[in-house]
XYZ file of C-alpha atoms in Angstrom:
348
model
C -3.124 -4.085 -47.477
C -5.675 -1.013 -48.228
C -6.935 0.433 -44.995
C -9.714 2.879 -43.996
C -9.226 5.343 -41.603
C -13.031 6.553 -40.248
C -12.895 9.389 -38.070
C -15.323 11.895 -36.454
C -14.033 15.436 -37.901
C -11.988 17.262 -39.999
C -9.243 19.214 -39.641
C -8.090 17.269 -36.780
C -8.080 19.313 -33.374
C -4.852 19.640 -31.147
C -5.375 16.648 -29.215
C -8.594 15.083 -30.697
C -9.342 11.934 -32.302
C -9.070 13.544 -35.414
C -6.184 14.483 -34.779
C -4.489 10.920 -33.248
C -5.718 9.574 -36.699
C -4.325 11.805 -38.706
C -0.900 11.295 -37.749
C -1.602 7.882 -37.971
C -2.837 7.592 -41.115
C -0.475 9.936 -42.345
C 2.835 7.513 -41.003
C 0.809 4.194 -42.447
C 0.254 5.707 -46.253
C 4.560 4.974 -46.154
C 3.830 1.508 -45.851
C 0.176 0.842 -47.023
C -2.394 2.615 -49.189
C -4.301 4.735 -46.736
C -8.023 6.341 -47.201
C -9.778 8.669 -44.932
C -13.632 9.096 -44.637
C -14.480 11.731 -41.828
C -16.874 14.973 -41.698
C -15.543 18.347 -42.219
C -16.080 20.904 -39.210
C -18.334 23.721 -39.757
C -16.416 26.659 -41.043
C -13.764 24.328 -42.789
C -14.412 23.799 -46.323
C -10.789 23.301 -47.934
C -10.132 20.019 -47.359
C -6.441 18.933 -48.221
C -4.381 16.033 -48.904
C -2.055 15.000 -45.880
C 1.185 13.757 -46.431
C -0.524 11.741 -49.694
C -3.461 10.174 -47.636
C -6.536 10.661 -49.266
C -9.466 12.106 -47.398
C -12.812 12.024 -48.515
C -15.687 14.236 -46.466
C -18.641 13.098 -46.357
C -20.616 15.220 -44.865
C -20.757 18.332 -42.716
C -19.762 18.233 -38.998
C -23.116 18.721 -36.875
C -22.177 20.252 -33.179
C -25.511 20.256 -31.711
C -27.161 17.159 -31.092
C -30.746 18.091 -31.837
C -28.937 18.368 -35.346
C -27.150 14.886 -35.403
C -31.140 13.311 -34.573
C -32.443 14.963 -37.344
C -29.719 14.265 -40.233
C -29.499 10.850 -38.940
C -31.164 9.130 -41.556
C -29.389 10.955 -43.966
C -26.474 10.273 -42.287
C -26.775 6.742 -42.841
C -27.354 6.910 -46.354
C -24.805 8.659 -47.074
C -22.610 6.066 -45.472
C -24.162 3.353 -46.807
C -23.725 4.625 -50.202
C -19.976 5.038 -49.566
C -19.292 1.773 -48.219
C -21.579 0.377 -51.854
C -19.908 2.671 -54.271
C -16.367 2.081 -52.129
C -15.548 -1.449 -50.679
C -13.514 -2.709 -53.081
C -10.858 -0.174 -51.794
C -9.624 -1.412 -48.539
C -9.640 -4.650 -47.019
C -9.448 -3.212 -42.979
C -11.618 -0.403 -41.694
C -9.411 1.188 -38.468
C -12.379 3.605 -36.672
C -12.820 5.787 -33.765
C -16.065 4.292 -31.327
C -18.243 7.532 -31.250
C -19.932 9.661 -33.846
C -22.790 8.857 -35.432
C -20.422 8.588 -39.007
C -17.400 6.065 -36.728
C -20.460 3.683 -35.543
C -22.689 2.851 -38.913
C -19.146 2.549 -40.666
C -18.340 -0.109 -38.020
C -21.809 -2.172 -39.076
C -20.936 -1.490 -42.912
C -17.676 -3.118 -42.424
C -19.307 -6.537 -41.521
C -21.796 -5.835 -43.629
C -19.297 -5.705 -46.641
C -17.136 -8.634 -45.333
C -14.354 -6.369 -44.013
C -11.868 -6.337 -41.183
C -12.613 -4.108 -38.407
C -10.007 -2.580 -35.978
C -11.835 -0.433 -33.278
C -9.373 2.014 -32.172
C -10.435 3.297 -28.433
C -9.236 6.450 -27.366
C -12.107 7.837 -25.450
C -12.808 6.454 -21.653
C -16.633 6.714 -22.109
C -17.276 4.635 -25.019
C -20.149 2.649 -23.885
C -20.115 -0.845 -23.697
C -22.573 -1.667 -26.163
C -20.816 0.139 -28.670
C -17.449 -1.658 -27.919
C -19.022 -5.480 -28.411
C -21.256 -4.488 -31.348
C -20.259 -5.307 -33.817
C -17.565 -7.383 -32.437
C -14.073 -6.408 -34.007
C -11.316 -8.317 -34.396
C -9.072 -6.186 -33.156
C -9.218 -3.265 -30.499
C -6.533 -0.923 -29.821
C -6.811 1.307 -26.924
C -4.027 3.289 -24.853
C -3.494 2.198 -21.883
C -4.759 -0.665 -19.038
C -7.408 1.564 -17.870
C -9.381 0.754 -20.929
C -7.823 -2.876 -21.727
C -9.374 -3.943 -18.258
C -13.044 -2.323 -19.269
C -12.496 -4.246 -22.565
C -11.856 -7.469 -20.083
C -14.907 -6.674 -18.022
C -17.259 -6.928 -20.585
C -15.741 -10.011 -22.057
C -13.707 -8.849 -24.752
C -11.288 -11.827 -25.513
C -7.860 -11.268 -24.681
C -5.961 -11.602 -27.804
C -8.351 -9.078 -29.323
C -6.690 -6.180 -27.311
C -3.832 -3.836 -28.167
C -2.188 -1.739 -25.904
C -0.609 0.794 -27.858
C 0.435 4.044 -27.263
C -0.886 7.285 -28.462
C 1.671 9.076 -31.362
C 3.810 12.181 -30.732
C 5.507 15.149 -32.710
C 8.473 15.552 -30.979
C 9.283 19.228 -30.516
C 12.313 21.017 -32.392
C 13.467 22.935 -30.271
C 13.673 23.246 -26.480
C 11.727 25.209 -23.645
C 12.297 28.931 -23.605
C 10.417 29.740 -20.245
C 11.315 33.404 -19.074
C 8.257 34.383 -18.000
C 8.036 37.457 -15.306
C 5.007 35.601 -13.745
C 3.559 32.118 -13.766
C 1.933 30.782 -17.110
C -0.499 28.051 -16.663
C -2.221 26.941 -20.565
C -5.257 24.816 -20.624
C -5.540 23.096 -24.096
C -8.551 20.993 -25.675
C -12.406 21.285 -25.842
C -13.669 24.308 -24.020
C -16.447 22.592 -21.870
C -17.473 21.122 -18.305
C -16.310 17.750 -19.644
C -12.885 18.667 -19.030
C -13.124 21.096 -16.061
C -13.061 24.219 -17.767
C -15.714 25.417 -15.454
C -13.750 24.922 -12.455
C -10.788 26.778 -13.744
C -12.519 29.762 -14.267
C -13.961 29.702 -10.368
C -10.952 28.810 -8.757
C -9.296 31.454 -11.029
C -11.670 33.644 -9.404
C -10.560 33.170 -5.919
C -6.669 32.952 -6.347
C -5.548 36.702 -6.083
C -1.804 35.953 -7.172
C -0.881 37.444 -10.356
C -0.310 34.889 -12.917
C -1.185 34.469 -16.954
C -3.761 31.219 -17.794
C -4.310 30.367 -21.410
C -7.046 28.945 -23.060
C -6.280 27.096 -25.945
C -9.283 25.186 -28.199
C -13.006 25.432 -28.863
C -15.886 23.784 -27.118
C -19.681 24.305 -25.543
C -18.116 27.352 -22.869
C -15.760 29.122 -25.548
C -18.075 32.347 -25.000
C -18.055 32.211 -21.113
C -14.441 32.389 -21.193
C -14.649 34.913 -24.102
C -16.699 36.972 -21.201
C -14.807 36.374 -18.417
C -11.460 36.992 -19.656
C -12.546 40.505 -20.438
C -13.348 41.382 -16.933
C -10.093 39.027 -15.869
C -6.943 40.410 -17.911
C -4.941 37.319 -16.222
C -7.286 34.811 -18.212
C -6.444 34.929 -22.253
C -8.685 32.793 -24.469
C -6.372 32.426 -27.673
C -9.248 30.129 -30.043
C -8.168 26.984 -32.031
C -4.527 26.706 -33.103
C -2.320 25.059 -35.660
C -0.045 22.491 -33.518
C 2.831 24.782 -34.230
C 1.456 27.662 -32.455
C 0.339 25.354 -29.655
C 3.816 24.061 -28.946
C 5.204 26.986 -28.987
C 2.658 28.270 -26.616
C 3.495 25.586 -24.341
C 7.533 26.403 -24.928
C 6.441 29.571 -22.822
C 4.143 28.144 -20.047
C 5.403 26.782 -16.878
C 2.040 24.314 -16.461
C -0.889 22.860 -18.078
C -4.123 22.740 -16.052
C -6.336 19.845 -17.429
C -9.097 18.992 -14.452
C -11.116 16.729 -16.996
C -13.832 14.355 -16.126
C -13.482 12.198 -18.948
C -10.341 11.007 -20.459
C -8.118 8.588 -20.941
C -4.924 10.048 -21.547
C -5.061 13.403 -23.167
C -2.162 14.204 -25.892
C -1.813 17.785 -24.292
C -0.703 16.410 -21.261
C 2.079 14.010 -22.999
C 2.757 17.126 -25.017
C 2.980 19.418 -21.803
C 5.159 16.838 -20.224
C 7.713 16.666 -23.467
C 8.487 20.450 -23.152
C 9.068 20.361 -19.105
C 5.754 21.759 -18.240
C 4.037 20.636 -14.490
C 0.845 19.112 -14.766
C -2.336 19.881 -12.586
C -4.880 16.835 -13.428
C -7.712 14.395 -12.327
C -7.229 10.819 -11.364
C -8.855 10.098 -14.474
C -7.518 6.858 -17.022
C -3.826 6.777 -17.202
C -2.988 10.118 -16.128
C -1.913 9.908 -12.458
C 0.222 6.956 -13.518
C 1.938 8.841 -16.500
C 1.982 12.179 -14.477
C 3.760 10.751 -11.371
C 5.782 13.518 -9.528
C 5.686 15.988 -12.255
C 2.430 17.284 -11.272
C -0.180 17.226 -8.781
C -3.533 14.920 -9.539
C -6.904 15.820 -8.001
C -9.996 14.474 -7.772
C -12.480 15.269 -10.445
C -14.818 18.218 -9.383
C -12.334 19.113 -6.457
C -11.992 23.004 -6.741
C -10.836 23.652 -3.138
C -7.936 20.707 -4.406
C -7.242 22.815 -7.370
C -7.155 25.716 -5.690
C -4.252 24.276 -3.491
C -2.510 23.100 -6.765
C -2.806 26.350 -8.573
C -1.570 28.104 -5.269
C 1.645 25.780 -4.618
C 2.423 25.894 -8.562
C 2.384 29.773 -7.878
C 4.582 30.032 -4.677
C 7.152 27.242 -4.838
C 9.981 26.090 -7.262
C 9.266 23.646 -10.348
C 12.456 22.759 -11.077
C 11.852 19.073 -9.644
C 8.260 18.872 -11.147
C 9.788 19.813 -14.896
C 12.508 17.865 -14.782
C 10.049 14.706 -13.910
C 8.193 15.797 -16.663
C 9.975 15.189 -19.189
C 11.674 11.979 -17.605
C 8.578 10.713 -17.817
C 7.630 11.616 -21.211
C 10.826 10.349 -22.259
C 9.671 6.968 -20.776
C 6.563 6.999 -22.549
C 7.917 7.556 -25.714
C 9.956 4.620 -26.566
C 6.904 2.657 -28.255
C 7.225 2.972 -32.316
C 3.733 3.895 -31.960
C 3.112 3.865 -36.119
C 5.133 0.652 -36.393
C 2.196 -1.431 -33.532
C -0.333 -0.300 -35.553
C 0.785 -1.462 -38.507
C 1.531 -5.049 -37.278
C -1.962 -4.598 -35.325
C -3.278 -4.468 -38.719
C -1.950 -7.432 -40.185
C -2.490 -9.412 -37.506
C -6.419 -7.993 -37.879
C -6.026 -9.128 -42.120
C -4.874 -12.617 -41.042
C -8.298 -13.653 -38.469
């Protein structure tokens, strides 16, 4: 089997799509020959080989969307041309459901008579773009989005429930922290309740450290703020290494997102005995259970009254759930579904 990975941007992101692919991609090229088309982020032009996967760019990353409208028809020649120049190198395209580059690679593959695996991380995937074109298999990860496949009439034996993959830490948590360290992680914007950190941040007069970790739409209004605010840190975009190590230190990640499904900092948080403060959002109140406390989105007086009982009471109970949990959630060979996923896509 020769599969093609289609993602929306390169280097993969701590926590991104990108970045679930990539370590997919880059367990698969053991067992099958493995090919990456994505766009490069702005600012990245060294794109290397991972782990022997192949990754071709294809075109720049475009952040703003008055951008994307504009190089869209170029876009889509440039795809086009790929998929002409190109199909006689896989036999299963595997894609992400959003970016202008994931969704005309999904028509090319019928176009070109190939096997399409939609791969569904992202909660707000509209429904038009999850029937058409009809794949013949979807993976998501978790029920939350298996039951929106089921409501808009996605067959049954078209939908995977697999798990999303994990680097397991080396070492263990090394917490000795003087004061509470809370560590936010993943795109900088309203989507995922950055905005209501920083007010509730405002009002809580406890001394504590909060880290920003990633890149996004409000990296400059944190920028601002944190200079005003010494207890607010914005640290940029960081190799995964730095990241878990980071979290190694903290004693909770804050994550009041609006749109998820499961976000991989949270599972990550959770493996090194962090508490969790998040939204009743996709699977995370279920995977969370008692080693956190889950709000509703847009909730700041709730948040408040999470960050405040984080800051005055004991977490032993809270960590130790943590990574029970985690522990639970990471029995699934992850890699090894997908693979069979795929064969089972080759064989319709």
């Amino acid at each position: 089997m020769r599969l093609l990975i289609v993602t929306p941007k390169y280097p993969p992101q701590f926590g991104g799509a990108a970045y679930v692919f990539s370590l997919i991609a880059g367990h698969l090229i053991e067992k099958i020959n493995v090919l990456v088309l994505t766009s490069s982020e702005k600012g990245f032009v060294n794109i290397e080989n991972r782990n022997g996967v192949k990754v071709i760019t294809l075109f720049p990353y475009f952040e703003k969307f008055y951008i994307k409208l504009l190089m869209l028809p170029l876009t889509f020649l440039l795809t086009f041309s790929f998929f002409l120049l190109n199909f006689r190198k896989f036999d299963v395209v595997e894609t992400h459901t959003v970016g202008e580059l994931c969704i005309f690679s999904q028509f090319f593959a019928k176009i070109f008579r190939k096997k399409l695996v939609k791969h569904v991380i992202d909660m707000g995937t509209p429904a038009l773009l999850l029937k058409h074109p009809m794949a013949e298999k979807y993976i998501c990860c978790g029920q939350t989005i298996a039951n929106k496949f089921r409501r808009i009439g996605i067959d049954e034996e078209r939908i995977e429930d697999i798990h999303l993959p994990i680097i397991r830490a080396a070492k263990e948590k090394e917490t000795n922290n003087s004061k509470r360290r809370f560590a936010f992680i993943g795109e900088i914007s309203k989507r995922k309740g950055v905005h209501d950190i920083l007010s509730v941040m405002a009002n809580v007069k406890d001394d504590f450290e909060m880290l920003f970790i990633g890149t996004g739409p409000l990296k400059e209004t944190v920028e601002e703020i944190s200079k005003s605010d010494k207890r607010l840190k914005y640290l940029g975009r960081l190799e995964h290494d730095k990241v878990i190590e980071l979290l190694k230190t903290a004693d909770a990640l804050i994550h009041p997102t609006y749109s998820d499904v499961l976000p991989l900092s949270i599972l990550e948080a959770m493996m090194l005995g962090n508490a969790i403060i998040s939204t009743d959002i996709g699977e995370i109140k279920k995977t969370v259970g008692k080693s956190g406390i889950i709000i509703k989105p847009g909730d700041r007086e709730a948040l408040e009254n999470a960050v405040i009982y984080l800051l005055k009471n004991d977490l032993t109970g809270m960590k130790a759930a943590a990574k029970e949990n985690f522990e639970k959630y990471a029995e699934e060979d992850v890699y090894k579904r997908n693979l069979e996923v795929l064969e089972e896509a080759m064989k319709k």
